[in-house]
JSON list of C-alpha atoms in Angstrom, two decimals:
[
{"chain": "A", "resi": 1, "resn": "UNK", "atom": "CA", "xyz": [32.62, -12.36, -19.26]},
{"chain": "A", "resi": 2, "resn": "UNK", "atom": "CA", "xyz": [34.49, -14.37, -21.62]},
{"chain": "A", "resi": 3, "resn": "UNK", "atom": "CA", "xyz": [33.89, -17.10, -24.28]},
{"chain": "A", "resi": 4, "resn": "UNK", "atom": "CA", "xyz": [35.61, -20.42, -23.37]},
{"chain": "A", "resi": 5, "resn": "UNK", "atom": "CA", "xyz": [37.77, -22.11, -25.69]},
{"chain": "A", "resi": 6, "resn": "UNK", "atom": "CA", "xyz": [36.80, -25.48, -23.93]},
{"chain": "A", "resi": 7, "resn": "UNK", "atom": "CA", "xyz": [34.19, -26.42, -21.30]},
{"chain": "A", "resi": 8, "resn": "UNK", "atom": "CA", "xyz": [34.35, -29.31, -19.01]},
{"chain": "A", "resi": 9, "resn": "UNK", "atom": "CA", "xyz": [30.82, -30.31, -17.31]},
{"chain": "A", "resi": 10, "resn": "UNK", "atom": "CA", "xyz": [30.71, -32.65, -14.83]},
{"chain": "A", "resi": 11, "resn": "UNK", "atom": "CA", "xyz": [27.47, -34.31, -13.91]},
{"chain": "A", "resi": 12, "resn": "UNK", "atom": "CA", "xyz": [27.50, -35.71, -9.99]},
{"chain": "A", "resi": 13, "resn": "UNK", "atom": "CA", "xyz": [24.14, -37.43, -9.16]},
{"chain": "A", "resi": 14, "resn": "UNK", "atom": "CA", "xyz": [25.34, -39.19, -6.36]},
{"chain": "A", "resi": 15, "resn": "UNK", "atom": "CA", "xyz": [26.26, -42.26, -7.47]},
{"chain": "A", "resi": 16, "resn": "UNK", "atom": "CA", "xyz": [30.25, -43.90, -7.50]},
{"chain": "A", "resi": 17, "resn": "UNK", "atom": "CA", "xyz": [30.93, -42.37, -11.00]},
{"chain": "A", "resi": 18, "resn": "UNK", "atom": "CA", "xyz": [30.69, -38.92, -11.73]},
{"chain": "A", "resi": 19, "resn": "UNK", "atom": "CA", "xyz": [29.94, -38.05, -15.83]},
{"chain": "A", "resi": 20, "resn": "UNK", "atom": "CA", "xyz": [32.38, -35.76, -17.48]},
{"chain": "A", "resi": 21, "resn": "UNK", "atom": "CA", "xyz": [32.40, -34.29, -20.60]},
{"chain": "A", "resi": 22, "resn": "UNK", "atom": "CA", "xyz": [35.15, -32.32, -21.91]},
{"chain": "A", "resi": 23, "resn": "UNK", "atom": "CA", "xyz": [33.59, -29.93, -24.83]},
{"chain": "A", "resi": 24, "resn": "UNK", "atom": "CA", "xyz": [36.08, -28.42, -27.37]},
{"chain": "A", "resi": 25, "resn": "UNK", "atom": "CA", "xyz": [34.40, -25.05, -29.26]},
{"chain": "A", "resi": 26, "resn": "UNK", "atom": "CA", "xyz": [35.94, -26.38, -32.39]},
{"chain": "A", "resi": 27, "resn": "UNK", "atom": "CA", "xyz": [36.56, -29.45, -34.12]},
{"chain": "A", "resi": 28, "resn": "UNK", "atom": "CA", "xyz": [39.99, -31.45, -33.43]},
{"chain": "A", "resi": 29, "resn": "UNK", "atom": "CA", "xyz": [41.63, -33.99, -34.03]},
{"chain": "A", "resi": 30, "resn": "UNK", "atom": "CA", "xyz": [40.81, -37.52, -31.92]},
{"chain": "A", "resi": 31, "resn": "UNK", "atom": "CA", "xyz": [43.95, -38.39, -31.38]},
{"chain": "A", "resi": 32, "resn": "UNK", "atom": "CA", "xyz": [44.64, -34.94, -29.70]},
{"chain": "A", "resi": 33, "resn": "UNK", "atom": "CA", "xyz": [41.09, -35.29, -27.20]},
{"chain": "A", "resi": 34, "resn": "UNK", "atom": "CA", "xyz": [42.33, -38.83, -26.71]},
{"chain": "A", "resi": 35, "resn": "UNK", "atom": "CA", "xyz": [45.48, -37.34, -25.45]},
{"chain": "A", "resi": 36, "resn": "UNK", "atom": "CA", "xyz": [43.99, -35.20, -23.53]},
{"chain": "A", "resi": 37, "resn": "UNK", "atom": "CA", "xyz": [42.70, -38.05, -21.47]},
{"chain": "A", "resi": 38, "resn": "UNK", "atom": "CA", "xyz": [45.66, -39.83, -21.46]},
{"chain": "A", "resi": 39, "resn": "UNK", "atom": "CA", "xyz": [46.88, -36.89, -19.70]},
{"chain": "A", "resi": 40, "resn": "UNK", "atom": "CA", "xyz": [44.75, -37.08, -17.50]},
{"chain": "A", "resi": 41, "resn": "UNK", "atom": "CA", "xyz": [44.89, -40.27, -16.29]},
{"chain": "A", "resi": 42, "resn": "UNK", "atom": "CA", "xyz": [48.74, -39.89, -15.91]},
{"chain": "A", "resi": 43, "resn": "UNK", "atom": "CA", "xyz": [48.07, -36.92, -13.55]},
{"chain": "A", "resi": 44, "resn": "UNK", "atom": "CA", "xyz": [45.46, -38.37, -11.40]},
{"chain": "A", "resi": 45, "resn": "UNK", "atom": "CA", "xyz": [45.63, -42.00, -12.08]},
{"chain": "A", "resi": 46, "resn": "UNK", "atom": "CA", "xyz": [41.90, -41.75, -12.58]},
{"chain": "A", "resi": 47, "resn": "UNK", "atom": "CA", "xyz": [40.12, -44.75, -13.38]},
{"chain": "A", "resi": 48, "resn": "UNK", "atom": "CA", "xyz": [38.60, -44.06, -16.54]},
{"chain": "A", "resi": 49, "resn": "UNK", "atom": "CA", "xyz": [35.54, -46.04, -17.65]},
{"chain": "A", "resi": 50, "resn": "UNK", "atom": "CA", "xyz": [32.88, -45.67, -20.84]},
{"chain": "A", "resi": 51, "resn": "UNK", "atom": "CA", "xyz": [35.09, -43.08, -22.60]},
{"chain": "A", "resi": 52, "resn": "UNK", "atom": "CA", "xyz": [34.77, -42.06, -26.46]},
{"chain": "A", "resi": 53, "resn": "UNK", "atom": "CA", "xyz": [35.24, -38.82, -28.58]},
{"chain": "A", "resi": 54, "resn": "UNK", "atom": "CA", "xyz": [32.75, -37.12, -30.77]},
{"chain": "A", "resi": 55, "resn": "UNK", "atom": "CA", "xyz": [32.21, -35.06, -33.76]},
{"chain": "A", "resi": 56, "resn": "UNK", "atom": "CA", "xyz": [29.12, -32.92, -33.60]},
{"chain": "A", "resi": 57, "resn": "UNK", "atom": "CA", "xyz": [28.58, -31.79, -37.10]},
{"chain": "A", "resi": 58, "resn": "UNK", "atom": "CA", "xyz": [25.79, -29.75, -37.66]},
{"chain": "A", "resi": 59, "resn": "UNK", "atom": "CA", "xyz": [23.77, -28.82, -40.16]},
{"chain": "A", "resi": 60, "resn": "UNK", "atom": "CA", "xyz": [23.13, -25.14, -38.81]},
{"chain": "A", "resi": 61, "resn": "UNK", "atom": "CA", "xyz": [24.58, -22.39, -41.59]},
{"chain": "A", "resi": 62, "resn": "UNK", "atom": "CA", "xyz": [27.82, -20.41, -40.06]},
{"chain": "A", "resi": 63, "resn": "UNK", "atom": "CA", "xyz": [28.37, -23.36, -37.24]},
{"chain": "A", "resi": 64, "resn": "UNK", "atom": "CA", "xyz": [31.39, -25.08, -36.77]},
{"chain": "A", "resi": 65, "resn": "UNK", "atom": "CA", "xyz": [31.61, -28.89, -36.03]},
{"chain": "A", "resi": 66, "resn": "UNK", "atom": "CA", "xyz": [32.71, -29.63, -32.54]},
{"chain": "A", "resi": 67, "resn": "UNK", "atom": "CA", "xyz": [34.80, -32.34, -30.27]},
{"chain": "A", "resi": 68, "resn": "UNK", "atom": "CA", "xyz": [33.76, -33.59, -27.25]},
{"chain": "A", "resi": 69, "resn": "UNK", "atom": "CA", "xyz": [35.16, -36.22, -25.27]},
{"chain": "A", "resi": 70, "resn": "UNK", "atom": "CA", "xyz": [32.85, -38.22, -22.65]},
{"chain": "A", "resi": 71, "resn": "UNK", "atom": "CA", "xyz": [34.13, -40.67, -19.69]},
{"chain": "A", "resi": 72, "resn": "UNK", "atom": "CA", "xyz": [32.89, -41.42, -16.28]},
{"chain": "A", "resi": 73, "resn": "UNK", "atom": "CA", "xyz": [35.58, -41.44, -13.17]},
{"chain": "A", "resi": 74, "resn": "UNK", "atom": "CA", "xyz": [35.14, -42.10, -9.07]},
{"chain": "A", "resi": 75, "resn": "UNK", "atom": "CA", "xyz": [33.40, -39.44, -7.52]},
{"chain": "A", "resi": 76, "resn": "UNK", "atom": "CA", "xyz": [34.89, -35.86, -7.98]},
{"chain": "A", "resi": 77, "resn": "UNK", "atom": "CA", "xyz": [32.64, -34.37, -5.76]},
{"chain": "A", "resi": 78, "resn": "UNK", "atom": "CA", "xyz": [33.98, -34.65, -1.98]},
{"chain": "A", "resi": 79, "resn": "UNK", "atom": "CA", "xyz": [30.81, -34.14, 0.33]},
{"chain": "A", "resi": 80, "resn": "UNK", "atom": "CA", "xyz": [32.68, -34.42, 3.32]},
{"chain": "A", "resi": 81, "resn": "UNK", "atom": "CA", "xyz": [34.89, -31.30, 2.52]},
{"chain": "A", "resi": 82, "resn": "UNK", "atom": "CA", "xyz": [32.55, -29.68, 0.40]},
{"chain": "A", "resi": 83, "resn": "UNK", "atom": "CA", "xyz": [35.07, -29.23, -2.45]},
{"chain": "A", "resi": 84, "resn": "UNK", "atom": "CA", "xyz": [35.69, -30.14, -6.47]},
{"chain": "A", "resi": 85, "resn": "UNK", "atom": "CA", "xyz": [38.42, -30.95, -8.18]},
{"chain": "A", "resi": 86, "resn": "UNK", "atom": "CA", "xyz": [39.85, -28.33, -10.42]},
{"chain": "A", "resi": 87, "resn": "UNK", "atom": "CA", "xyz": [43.64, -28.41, -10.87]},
{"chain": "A", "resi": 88, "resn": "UNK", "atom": "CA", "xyz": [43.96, -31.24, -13.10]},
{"chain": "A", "resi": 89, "resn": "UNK", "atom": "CA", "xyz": [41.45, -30.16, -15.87]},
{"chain": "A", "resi": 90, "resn": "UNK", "atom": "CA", "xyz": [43.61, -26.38, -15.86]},
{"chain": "A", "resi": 91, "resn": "UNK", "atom": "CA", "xyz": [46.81, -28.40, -16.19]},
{"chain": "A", "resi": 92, "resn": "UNK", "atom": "CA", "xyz": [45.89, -30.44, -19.16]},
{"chain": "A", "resi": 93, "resn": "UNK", "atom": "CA", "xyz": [44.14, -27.97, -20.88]},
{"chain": "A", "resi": 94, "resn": "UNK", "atom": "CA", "xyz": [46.39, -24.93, -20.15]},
{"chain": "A", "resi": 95, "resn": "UNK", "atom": "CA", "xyz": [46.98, -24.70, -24.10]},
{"chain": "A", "resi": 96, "resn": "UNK", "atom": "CA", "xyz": [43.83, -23.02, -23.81]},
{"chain": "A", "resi": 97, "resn": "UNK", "atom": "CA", "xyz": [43.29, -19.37, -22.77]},
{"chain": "A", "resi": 98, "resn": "UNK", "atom": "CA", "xyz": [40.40, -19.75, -21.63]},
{"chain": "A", "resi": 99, "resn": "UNK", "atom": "CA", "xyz": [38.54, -22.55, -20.08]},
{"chain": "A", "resi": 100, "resn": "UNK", "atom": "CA", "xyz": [35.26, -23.23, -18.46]},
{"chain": "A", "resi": 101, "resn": "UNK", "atom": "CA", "xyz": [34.78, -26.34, -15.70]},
{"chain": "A", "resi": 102, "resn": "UNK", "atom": "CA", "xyz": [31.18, -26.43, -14.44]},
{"chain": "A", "resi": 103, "resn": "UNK", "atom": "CA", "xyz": [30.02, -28.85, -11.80]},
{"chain": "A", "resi": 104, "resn": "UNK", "atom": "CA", "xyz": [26.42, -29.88, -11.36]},
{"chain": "A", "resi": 105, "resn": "UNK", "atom": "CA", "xyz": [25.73, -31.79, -7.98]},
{"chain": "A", "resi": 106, "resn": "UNK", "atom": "CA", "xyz": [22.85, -33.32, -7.15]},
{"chain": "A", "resi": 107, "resn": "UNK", "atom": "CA", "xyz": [22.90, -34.62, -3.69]},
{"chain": "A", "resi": 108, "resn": "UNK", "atom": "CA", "xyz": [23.00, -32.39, -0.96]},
{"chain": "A", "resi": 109, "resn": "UNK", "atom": "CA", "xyz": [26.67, -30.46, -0.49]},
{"chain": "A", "resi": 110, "resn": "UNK", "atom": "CA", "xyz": [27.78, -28.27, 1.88]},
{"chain": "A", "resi": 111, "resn": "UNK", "atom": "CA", "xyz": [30.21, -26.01, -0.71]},
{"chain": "A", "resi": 112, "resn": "UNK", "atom": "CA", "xyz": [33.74, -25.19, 1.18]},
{"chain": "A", "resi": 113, "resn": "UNK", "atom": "CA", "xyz": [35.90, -24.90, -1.80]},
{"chain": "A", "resi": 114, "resn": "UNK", "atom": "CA", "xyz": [37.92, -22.59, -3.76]},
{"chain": "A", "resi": 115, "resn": "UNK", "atom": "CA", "xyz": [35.76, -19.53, -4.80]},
{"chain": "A", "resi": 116, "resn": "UNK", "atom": "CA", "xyz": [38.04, -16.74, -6.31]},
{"chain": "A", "resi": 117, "resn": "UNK", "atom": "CA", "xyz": [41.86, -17.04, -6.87]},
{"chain": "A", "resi": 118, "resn": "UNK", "atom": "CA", "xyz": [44.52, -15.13, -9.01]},
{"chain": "A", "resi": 119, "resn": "UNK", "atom": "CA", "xyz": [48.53, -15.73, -9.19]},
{"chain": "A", "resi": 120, "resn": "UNK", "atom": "CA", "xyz": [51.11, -15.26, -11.70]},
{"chain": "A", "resi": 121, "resn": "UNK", "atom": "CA", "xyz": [49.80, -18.50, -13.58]},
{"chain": "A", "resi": 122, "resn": "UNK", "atom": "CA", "xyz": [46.03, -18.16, -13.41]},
{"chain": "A", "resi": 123, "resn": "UNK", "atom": "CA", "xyz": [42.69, -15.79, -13.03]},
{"chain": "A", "resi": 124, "resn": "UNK", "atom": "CA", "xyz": [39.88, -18.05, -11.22]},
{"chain": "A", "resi": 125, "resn": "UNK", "atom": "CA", "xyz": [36.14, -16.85, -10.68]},
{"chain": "A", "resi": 126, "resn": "UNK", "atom": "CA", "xyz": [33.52, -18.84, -9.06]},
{"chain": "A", "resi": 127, "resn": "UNK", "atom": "CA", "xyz": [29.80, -18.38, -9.72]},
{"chain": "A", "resi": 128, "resn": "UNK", "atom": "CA", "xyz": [27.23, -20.50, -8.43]},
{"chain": "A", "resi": 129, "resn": "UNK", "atom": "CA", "xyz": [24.10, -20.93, -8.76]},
{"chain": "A", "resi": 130, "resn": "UNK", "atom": "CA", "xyz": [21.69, -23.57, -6.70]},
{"chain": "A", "resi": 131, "resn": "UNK", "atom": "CA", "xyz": [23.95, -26.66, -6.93]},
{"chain": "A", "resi": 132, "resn": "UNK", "atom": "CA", "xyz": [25.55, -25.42, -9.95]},
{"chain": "A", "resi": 133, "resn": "UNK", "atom": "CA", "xyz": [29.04, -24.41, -9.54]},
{"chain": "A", "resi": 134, "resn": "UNK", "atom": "CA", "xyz": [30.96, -22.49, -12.64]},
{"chain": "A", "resi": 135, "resn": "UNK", "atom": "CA", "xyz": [34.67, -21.71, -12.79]},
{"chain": "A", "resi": 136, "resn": "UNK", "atom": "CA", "xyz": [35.64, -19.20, -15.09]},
{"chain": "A", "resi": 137, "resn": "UNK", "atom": "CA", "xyz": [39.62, -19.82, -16.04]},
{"chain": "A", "resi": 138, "resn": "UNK", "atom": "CA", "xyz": [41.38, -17.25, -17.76]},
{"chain": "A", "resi": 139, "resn": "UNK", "atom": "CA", "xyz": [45.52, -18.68, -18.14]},
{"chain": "A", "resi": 140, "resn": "UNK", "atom": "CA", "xyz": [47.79, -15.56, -17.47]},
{"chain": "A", "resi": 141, "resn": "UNK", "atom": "CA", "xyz": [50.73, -17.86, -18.15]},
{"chain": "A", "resi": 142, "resn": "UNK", "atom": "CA", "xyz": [50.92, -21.58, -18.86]},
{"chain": "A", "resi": 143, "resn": "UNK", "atom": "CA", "xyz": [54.55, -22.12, -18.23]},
{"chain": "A", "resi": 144, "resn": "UNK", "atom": "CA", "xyz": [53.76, -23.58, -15.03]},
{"chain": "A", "resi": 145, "resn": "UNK", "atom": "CA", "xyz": [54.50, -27.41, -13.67]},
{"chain": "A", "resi": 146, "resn": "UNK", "atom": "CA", "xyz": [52.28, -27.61, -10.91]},
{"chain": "A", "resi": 147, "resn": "UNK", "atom": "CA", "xyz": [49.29, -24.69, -10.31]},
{"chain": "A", "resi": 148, "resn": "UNK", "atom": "CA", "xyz": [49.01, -25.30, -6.92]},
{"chain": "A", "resi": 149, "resn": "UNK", "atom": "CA", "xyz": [45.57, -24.45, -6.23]},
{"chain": "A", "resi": 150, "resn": "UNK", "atom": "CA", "xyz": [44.15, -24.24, -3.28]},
{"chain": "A", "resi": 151, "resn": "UNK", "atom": "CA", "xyz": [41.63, -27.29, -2.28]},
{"chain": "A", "resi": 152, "resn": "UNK", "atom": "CA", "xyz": [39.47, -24.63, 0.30]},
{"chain": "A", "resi": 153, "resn": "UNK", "atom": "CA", "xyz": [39.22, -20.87, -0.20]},
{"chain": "A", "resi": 154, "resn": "UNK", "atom": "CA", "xyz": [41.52, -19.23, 1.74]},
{"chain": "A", "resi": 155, "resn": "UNK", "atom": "CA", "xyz": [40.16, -17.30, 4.61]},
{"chain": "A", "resi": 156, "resn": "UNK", "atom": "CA", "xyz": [40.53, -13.57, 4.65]},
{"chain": "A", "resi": 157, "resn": "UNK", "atom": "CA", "xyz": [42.13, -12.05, 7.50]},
{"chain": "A", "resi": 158, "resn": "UNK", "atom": "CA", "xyz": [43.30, -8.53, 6.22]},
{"chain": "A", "resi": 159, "resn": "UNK", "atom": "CA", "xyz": [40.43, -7.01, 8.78]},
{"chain": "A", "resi": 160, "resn": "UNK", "atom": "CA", "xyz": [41.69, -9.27, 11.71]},
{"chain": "A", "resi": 161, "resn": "UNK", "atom": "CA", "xyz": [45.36, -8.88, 11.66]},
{"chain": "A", "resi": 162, "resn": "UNK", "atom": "CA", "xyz": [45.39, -5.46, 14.41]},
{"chain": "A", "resi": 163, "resn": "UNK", "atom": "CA", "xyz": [44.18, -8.21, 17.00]},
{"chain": "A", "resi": 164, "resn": "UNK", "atom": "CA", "xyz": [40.85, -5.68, 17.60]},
{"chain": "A", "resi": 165, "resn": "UNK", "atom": "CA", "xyz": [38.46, -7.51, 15.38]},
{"chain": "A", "resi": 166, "resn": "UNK", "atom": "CA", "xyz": [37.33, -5.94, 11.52]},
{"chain": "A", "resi": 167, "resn": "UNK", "atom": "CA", "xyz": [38.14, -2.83, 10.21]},
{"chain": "A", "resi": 168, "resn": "UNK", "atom": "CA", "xyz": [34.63, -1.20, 11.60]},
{"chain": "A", "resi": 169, "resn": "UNK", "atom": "CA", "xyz": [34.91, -2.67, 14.86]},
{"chain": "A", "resi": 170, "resn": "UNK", "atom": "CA", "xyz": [39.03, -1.41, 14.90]},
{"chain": "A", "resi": 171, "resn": "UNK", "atom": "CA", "xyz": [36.74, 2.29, 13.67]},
{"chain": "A", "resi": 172, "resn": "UNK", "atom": "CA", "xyz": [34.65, 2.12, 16.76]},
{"chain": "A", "resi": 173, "resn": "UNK", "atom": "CA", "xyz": [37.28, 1.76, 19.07]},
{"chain": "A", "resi": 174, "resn": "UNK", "atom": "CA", "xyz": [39.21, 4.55, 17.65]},
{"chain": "A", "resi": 175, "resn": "UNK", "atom": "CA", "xyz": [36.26, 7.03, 17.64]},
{"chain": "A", "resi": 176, "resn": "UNK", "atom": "CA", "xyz": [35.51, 6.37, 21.15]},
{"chain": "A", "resi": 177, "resn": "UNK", "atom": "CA", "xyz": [38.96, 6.26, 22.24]},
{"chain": "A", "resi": 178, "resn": "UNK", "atom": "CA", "xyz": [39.44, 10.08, 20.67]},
{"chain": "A", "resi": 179, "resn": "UNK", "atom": "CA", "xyz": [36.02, 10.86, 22.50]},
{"chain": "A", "resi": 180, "resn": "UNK", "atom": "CA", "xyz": [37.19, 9.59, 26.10]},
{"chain": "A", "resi": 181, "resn": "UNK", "atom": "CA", "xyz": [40.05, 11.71, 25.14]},
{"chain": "A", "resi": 182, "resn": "UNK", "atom": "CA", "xyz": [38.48, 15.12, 24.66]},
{"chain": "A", "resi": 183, "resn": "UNK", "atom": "CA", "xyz": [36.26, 14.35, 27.64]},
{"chain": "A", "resi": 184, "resn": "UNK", "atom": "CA", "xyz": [39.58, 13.89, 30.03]},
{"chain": "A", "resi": 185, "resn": "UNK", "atom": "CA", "xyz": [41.16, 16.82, 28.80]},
{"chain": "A", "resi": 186, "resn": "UNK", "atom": "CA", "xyz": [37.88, 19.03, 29.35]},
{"chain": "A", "resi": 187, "resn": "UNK", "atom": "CA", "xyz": [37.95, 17.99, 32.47]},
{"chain": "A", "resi": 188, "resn": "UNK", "atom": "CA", "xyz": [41.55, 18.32, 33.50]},
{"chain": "A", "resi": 189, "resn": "UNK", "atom": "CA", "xyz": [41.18, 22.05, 31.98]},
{"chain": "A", "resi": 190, "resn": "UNK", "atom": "CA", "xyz": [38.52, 23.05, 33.15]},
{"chain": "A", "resi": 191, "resn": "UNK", "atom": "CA", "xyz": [39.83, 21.85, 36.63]},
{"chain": "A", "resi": 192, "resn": "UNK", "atom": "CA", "xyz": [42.91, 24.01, 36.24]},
{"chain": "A", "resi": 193, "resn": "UNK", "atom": "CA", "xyz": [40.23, 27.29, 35.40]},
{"chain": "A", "resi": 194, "resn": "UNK", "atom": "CA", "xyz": [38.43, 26.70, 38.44]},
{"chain": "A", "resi": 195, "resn": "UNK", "atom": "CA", "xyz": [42.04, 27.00, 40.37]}
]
């Protein structure tokens, strides 16, 4: 498990705007969280209402202040898939090594999305939880122009591709196979002994 350099929380309740908060684990610059935005916006041409940036600076001893940017955009849950939106927040945060996105939906969802992924560009893990739903991010490389993650998770057919069903079904077949086997060649011998 790993520490993430920024964390992105978005809050779906069910109404037309979904909360989204974009939580830096140090303190930068406004201009650069604004930009961030602005990135964003020019990537999904996301309707952005209610946004500002903040500077948490605490009090605590040996704590660092924090950024965190806050906006509300259309609905990033789809409940008719039963996916979230993910690409978009790895693309303009790539800079980061690793980053967190955690969705918290709270109106009934039928989850059909992207669970576990890995390429040349990216390390994805899912963990959920209720209606929680964390992505763990780790970038492998962030030379990339487009990610091109998948919407759904990809369905495994590594056990189906014989044509005989999953591996232990493919076993089964096999062992009984080898067992017919032995049982026709007892009986063809022992045929031939009797002659």
């Amino acid at each position: 498990m790993f520490a993430p350099d920024v964390l992105v929380l978005i809050l779906s309740a069910g109404g037309p705007f979904d909360q989204v908060c974009i939580n830096y684990t140090s303190e930068i610059p406004k201009i650069k969280a604004q930009h961030d935005i602005a990135q964003l916006i020019k990537e999904t041409s996301w309707p952005v209402r209610n946004f500002r940036v903040t500077v948490a600076d605490t009090s605590t001893p040996g704590s660092r202040p924090t950024t965190s940017s806050l906006f509300e955009v259309p609905r990033l849950v789809n409940t008719s898939d039963g996916t979230l939106i993910l690409e978009p927040f790895i693309s303009v945060l790539r800079r980061f090594h690793c980053i967190e996105v955690d969705y918290i939906v709270g109106t009934p969802f039928q989850f059909r999305g992207l669970q576990d992924f890995e390429s040349k560009w990216v390390k994805i893990n899912l963990t959920r939880s209720g209606n929680s739903y964390r992505y763990r991010v780790r970038i492998k490389n962030a030379d990339f122009q487009q990610l091109g993650l998948p919407v759904k998770q990809a369905t495994n057919q590594a056990g189906d591709q014989g044509g005989c069903g999953p591996v232990a079904v493919r076993a089964l077949i096999i062992v009984c196979l080898a067992v017919a086997a032995s049982l026709v060649a007892y009986l063809i011998a022992s045929r031939f002994q009797r002659k």
